[in-house]
Coordinates of C-alpha atoms in Angstrom, one line a residue:
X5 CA 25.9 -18.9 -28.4
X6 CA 23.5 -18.1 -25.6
X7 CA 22.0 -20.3 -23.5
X8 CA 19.1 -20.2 -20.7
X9 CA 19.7 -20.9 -17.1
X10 CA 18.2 -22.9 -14.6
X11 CA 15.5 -20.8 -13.1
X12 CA 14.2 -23.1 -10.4
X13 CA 14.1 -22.4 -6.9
X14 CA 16.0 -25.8 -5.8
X15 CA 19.6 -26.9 -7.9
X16 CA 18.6 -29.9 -9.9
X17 CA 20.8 -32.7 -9.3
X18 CA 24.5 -32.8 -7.9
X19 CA 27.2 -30.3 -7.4
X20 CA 29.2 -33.1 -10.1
X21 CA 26.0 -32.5 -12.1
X22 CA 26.1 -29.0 -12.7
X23 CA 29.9 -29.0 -13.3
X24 CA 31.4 -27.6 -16.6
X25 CA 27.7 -26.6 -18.4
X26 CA 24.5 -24.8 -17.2
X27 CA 22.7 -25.6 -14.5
X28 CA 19.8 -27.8 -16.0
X29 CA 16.2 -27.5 -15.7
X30 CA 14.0 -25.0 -17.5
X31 CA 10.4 -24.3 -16.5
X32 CA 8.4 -26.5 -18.7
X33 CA 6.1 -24.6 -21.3
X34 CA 3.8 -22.5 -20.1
X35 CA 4.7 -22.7 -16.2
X36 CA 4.6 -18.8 -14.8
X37 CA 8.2 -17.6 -14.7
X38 CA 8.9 -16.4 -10.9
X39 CA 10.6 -12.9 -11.1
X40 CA 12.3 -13.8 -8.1
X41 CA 13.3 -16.8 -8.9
X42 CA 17.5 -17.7 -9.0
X43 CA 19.5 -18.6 -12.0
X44 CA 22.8 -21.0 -11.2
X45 CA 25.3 -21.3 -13.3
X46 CA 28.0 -24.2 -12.5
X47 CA 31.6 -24.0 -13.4
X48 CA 34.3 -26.7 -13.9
X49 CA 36.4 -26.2 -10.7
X50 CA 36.0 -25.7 -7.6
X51 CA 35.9 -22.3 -6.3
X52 CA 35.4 -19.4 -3.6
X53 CA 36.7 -16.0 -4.8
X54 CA 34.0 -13.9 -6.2
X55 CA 33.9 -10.1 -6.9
X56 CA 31.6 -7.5 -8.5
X57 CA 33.4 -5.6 -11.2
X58 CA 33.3 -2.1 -9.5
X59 CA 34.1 0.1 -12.2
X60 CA 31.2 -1.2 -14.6
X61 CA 28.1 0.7 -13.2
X62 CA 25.7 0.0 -16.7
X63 CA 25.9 -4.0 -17.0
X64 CA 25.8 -6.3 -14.3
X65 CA 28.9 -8.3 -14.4
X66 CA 30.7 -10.6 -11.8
X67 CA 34.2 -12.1 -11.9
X68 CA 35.2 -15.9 -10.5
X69 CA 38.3 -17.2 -9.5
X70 CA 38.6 -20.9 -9.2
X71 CA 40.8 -23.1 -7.4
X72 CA 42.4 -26.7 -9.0
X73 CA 44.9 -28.5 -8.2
X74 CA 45.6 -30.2 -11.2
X75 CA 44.4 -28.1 -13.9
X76 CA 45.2 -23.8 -14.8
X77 CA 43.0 -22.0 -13.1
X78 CA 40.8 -19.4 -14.7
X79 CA 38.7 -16.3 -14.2
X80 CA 34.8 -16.3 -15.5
X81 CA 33.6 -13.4 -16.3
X82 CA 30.3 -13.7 -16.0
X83 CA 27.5 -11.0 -18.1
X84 CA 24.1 -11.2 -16.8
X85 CA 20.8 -10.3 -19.1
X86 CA 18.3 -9.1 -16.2
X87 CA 15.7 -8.6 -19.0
X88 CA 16.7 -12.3 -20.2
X89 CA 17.9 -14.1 -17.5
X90 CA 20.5 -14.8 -19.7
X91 CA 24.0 -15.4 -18.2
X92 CA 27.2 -15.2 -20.7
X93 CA 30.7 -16.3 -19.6
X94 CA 34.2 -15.7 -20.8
X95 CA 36.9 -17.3 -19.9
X96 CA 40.4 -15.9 -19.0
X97 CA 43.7 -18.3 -18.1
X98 CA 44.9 -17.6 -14.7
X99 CA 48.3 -20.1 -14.8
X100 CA 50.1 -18.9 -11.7
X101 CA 47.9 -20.8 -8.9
X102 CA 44.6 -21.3 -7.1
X103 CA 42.7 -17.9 -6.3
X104 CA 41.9 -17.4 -2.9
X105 CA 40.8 -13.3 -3.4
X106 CA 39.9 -11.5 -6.4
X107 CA 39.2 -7.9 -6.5
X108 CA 38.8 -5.5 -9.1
X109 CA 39.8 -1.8 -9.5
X110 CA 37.0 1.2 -8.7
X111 CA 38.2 3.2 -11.4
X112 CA 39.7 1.0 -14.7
X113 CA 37.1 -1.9 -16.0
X114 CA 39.9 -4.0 -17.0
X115 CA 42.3 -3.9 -14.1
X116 CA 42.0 -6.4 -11.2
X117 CA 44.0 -7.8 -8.3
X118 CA 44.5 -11.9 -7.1
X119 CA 45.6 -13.6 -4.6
X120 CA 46.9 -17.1 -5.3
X121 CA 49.0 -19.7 -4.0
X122 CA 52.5 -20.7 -5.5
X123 CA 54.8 -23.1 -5.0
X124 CA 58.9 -22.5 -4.8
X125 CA 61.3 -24.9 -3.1
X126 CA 58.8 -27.5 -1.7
X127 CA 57.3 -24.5 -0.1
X128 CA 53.3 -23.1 -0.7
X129 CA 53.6 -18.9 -0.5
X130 CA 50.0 -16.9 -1.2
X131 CA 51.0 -14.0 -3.7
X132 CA 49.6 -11.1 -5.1
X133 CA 49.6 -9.4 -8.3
X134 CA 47.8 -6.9 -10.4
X135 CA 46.6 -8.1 -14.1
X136 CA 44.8 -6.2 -17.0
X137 CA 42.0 -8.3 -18.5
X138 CA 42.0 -8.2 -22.6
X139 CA 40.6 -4.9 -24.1
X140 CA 37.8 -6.2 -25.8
X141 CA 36.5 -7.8 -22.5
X142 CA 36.4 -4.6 -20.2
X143 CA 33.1 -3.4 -20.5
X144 CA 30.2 -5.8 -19.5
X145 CA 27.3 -7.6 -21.8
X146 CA 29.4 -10.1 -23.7
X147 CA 28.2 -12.9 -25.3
X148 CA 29.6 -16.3 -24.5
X149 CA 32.0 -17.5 -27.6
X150 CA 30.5 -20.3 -29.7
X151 CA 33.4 -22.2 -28.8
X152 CA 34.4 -21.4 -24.6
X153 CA 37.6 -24.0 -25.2
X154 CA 39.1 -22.0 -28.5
X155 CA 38.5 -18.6 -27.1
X156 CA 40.0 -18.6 -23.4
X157 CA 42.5 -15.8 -23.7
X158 CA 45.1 -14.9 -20.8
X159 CA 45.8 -12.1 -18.7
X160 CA 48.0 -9.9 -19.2
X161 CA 50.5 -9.2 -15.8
X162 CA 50.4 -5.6 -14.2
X163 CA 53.2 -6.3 -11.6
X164 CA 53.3 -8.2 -8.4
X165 CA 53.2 -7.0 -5.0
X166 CA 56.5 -8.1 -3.8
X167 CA 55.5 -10.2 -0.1
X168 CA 59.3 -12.1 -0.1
X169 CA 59.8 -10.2 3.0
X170 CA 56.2 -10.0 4.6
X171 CA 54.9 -13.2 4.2
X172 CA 51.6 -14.8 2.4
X173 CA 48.8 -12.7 1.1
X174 CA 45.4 -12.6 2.6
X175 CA 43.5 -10.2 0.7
X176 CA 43.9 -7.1 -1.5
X177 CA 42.0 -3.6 -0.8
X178 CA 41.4 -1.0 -3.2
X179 CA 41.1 2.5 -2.4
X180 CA 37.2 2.9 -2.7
X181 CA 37.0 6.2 -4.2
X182 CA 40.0 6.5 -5.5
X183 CA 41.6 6.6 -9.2
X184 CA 42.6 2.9 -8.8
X185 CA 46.2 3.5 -7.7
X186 CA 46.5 3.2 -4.1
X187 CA 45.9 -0.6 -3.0
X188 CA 46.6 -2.6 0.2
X189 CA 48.0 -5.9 0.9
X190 CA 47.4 -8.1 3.9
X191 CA 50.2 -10.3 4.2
X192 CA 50.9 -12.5 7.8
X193 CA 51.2 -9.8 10.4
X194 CA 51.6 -6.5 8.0
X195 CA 49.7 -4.2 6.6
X196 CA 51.5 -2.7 2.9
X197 CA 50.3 0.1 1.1
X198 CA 51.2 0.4 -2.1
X199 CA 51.5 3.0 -5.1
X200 CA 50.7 1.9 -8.4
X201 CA 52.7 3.8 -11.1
X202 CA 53.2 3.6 -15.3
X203 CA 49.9 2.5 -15.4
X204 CA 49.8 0.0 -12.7
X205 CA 53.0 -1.7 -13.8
X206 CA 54.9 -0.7 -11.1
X207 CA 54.3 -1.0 -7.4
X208 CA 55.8 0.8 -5.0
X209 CA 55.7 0.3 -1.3
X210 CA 54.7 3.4 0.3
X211 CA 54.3 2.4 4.1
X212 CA 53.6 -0.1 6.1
X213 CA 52.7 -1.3 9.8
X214 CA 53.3 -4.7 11.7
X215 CA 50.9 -6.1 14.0
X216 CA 52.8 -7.2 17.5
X217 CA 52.0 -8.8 20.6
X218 CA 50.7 -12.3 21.4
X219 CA 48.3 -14.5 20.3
X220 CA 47.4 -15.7 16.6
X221 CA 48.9 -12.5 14.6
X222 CA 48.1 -12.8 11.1
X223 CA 45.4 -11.0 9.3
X224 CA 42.8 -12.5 7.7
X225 CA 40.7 -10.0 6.5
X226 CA 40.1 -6.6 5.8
X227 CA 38.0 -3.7 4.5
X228 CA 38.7 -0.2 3.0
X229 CA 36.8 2.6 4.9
X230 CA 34.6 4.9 2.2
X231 CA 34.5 7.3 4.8
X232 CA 36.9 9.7 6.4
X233 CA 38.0 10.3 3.1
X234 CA 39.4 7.1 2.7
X235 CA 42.0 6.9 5.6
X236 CA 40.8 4.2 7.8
X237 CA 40.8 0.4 7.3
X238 CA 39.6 -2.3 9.1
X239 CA 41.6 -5.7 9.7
X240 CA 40.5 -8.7 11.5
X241 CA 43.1 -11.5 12.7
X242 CA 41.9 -14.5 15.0
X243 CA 39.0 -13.0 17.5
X244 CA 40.0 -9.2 17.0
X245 CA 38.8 -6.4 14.9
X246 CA 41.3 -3.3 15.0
X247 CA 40.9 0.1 12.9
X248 CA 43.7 1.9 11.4
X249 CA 44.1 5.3 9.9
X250 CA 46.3 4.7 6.2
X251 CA 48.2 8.1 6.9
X252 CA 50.2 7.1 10.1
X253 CA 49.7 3.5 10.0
X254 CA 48.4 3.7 13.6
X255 CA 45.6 1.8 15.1
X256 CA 42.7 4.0 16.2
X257 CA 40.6 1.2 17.9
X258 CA 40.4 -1.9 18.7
X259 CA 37.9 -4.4 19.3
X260 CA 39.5 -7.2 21.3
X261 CA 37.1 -10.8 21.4
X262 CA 34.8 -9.3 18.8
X263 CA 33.6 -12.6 18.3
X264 CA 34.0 -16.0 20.2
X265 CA 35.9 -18.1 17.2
X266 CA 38.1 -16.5 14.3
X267 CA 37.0 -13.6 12.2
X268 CA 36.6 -14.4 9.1
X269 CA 35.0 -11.0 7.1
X270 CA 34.1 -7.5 7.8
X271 CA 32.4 -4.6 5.7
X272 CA 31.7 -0.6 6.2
X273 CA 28.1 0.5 6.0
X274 CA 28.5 2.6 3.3
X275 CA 25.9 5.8 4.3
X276 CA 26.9 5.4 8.0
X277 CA 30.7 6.5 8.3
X278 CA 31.0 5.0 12.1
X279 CA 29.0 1.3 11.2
X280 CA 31.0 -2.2 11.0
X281 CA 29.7 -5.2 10.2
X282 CA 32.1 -8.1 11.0
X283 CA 31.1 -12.3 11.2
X284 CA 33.2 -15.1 12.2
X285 CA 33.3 -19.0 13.4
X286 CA 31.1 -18.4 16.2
X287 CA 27.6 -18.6 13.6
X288 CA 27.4 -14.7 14.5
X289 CA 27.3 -11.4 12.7
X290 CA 27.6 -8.3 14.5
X291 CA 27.6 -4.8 14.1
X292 CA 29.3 -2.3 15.7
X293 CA 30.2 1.5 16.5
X294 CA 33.3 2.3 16.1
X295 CA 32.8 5.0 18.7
X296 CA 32.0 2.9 21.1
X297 CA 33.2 -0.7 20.9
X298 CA 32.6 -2.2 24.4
X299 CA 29.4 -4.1 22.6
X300 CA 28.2 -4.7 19.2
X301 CA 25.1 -2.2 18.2
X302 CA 23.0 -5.6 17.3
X303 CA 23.9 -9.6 16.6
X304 CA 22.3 -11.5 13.9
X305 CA 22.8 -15.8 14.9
X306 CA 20.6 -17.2 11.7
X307 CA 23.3 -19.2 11.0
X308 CA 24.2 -22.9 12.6
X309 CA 28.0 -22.6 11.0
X310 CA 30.9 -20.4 10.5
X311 CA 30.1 -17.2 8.7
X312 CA 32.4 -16.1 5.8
X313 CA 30.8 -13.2 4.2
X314 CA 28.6 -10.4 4.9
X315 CA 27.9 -7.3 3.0
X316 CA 26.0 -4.0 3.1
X317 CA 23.9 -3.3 0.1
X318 CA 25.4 -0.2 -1.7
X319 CA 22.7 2.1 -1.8
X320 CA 20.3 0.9 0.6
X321 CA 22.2 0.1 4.0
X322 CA 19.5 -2.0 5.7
X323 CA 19.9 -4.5 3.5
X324 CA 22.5 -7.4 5.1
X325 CA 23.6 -9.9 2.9
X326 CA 25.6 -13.5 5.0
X327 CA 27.0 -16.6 3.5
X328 CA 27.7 -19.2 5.6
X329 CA 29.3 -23.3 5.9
X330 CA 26.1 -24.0 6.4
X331 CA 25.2 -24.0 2.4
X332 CA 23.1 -20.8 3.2
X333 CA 22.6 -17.4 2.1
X334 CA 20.6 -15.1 4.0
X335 CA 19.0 -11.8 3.6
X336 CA 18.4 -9.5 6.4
X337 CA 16.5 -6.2 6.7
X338 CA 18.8 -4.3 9.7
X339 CA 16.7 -1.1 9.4
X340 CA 16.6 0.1 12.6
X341 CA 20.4 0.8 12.7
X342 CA 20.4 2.1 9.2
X343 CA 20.8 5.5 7.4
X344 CA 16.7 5.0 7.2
X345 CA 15.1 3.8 10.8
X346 CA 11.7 5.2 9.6
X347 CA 11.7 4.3 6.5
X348 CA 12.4 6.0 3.3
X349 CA 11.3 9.6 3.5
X350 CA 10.0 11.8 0.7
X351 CA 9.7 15.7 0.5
X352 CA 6.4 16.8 1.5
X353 CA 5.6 18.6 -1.5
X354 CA 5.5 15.2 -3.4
X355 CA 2.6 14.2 -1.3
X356 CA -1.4 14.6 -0.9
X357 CA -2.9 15.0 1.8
X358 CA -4.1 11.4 2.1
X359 CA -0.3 9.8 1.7
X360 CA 0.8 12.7 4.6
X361 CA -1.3 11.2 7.1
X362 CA -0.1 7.4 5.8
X363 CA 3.6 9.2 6.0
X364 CA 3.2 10.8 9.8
X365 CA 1.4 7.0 10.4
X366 CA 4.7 5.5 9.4
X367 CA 7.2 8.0 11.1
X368 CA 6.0 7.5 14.3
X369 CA 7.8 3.9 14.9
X370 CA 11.2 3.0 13.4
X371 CA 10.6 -0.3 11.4
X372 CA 11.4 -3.7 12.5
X373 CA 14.4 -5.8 11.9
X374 CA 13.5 -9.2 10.2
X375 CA 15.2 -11.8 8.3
X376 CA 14.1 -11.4 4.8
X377 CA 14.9 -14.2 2.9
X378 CA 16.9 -17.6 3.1
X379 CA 18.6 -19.3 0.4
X380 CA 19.0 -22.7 -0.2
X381 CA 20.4 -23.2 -3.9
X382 CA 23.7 -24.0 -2.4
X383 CA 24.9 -27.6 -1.6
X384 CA 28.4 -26.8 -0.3
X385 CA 29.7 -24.1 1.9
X386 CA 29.0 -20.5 0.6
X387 CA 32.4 -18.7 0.7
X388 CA 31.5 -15.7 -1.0
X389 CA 28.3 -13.0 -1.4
X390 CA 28.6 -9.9 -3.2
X391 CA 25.9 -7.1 -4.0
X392 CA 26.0 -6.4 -7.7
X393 CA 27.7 -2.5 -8.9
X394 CA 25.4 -2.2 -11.6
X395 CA 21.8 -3.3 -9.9
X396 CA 21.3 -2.9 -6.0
X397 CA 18.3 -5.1 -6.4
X398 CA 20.6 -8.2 -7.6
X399 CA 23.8 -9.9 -5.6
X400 CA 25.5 -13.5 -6.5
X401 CA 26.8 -16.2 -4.4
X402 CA 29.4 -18.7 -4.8
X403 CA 30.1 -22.5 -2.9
X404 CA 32.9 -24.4 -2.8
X405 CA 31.4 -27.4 -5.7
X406 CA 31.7 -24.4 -8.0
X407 CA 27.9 -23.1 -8.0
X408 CA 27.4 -19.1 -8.9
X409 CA 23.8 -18.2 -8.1
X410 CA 22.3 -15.0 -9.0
X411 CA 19.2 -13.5 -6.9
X412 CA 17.3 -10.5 -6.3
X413 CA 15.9 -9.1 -3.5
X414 CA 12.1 -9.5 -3.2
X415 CA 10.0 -7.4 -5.6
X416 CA 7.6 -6.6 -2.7
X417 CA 10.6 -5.5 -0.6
X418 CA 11.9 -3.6 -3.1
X419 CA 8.8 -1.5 -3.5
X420 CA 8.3 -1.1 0.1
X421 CA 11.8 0.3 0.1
X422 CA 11.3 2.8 -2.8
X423 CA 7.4 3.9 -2.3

């Protein structure tokens, strides 16, 4: 059973509305159908863990962790028709707690990692472990079951990544261009990396560092370098931002009040191997050399609350997506400290000599920063944005009351990108 999703630019009704079905409201007959218009899809719980699923480069797929109290907590896997605007879901059981991270391998479609909170003697720990979604849900463009409350299946258990003696979990890295076996654990004040052997049902603890000194030392975030062949991290923990290389377990910078208020998220410009994007409690998102870290390279303040997410676009590094406690999403166009300042070039044998003088034209000043776009579907905090691994044009967001909205980046934009 397949079912159309809202498609209007504003949610229609409540957040307790939209729980537990589609999000309502479908252009009456014959109204023009916006191309860039969003489709919201609401799920039962609340949530705030959402991840692309890396490996799966043909379909664009998403994956939702949710957080209840009361009830098991699950993982949607959510399939979206772009030709459509169809969105099918699957559900899979996730018994052991509330997800507070979810991230999913870059080279096996059915392996993922969670954070989650459990409780032993009175106490709450945050966990992680490694799971194997069923086989015939690996690869993307399911449709929904006819019935979603017969057909939620489970996850199968990988192994856990053993914190008894580091503390709770903040977030999982993969190795970004790895074969999925090397993963890192934030837990408290310690960075683990870890070894995944016998098909990811072992994991080994292959080094580790401890962050010391004073002040608030546990980490709350971090990010895999792509660069540098994939020996440098970036953590964040209360105001700081610090880089480490994975093969000494050394810091190699650090960036010491990098905002005013807590850091909440950071990300690696992925065509720039020395770019940082980092955004925090103080409404800010910065960007920074690692070269040089005495000042941020720019500073984005769109937003009037804390800032939990930003990400780079994939493939085209001026594109900044933020999600923010103020219920918004923005998009920004940071081209001038992009791969592309200019613009997107083209060989000159491609052009006539009419589009060469419209090429020199456009060479001869670097294009302007702007905010693109602002999103309002949201009606709680936006805890999570992700760029989709399938379609660079397309990236979901997710609020606390539950709401997934799916977007895509301007049509004009695009084309001013591309041509």
């Amino acid at each position: 059973m397949r079912e159309r999703t809202s498609r209007k630019r504003r949610a229609t009704g409540s957040a307790e509305g939209q729980k537990g079905r589609w999000a309502a409201g479908v252009p009456r007959a014959g109204a023009a159908m916006e191309d860039d218009a969003p489709v919201i899809y609401g799920l039962e719980f609340q949530a705030r863990a959402l991840t692309p699923q890396t490996a799966e480069t043909d379909a664009i797929r998403f994956l939702v962790g949710t957080q209840s109290l009361r009830y098991d907590n699950q993982i949607h896997i959510i399939d979206f028709d772009d030709e459509n605007n169809i969105i099918n879901k699957n559900v899979l059981l996730h018994q052991v707690g509330e997800i507070w991270h979810i991230c999913t391998s870059p080279a096996d479609k059915g392996v993922l990692a969670t954070c989650y909170n459990k409780t032993s003697d009175s106490k709450v720990m945050t966990c992680a472990a490694v799971w194997r979604m069923p086989k015939e849900l690996e690869s993307g463009s399911h449709e929904s079951p006819d019935d979603s409350s017969s057909n939620t299946q489970t996850l199968e258990l990988l192994c856990h990544l053993d914190n008894t003696a580091h503390g709770n979990m903040a977030c999982v890295m993969w190795e970004p261009m790895g074969d999925g076996k090397k993963i890192i654990s934030l837990a408290d004040n310690n960075i683990l990396l870890w070894d995944l052997q016998e098909s990811s049902a072992t994991a080994v603890l292959s080094s580790s560092a401890a962050l010391e000194g004073k002040g608030q030392l546990k980490f709350t975030s971090g990010r895999w370098s792509p660069h540098h062949s994939c020996t440098q991290i970036a953590t964040a923990n209360d105001t700081t931002v610090r880089g480490w290389d994975t093969r000494s377990m050394r810091q190699i910078y650090c960036i010491e009040n990098a905002h005013g208020q807590l850091v909440r998220d950071l990300d690696f410009n992925p065509n720039k191997q020395y770019y940082l994007a980092s955004c925090g409690d103080d409404c800010k998102v910065k960007f920074w050399d690692t070269r040089n870290v005495t000042e941020p390279v720019k500073t984005l303040e769109e937003h009037s609350h804390w800032v939990w997410n930003v990400r780079y676009n994939h493939s085209h590094d001026q594109l900044i997506l933020t999600g923010s406690s103020d219920s918004r999403v923005i998009l920004s166009n940071m081209v001038s400290i992009s791969s592309e300042p200019f613009g997107h070039m083209v060989d000159d044998d491609e052009l006539s000599d009419q589009e060469d003088q419209h090429q020199e034209e456009k060479i001869k000043e670097p294009l302007q920063d702007s905010v693109i776009a602002t999103y309002e579907e949201h009606e709680d905090s936006v805890y999570a944005v992700e760029w989709s691994s399938a379609d660079p044009w397309l990236f979901a967001s997710l609020s606390y009351d539950g709401r997934l909205v799916i977007n895509r980046v301007p049509r004009a934009l695009k084309y001013h990108i591309l041509l």
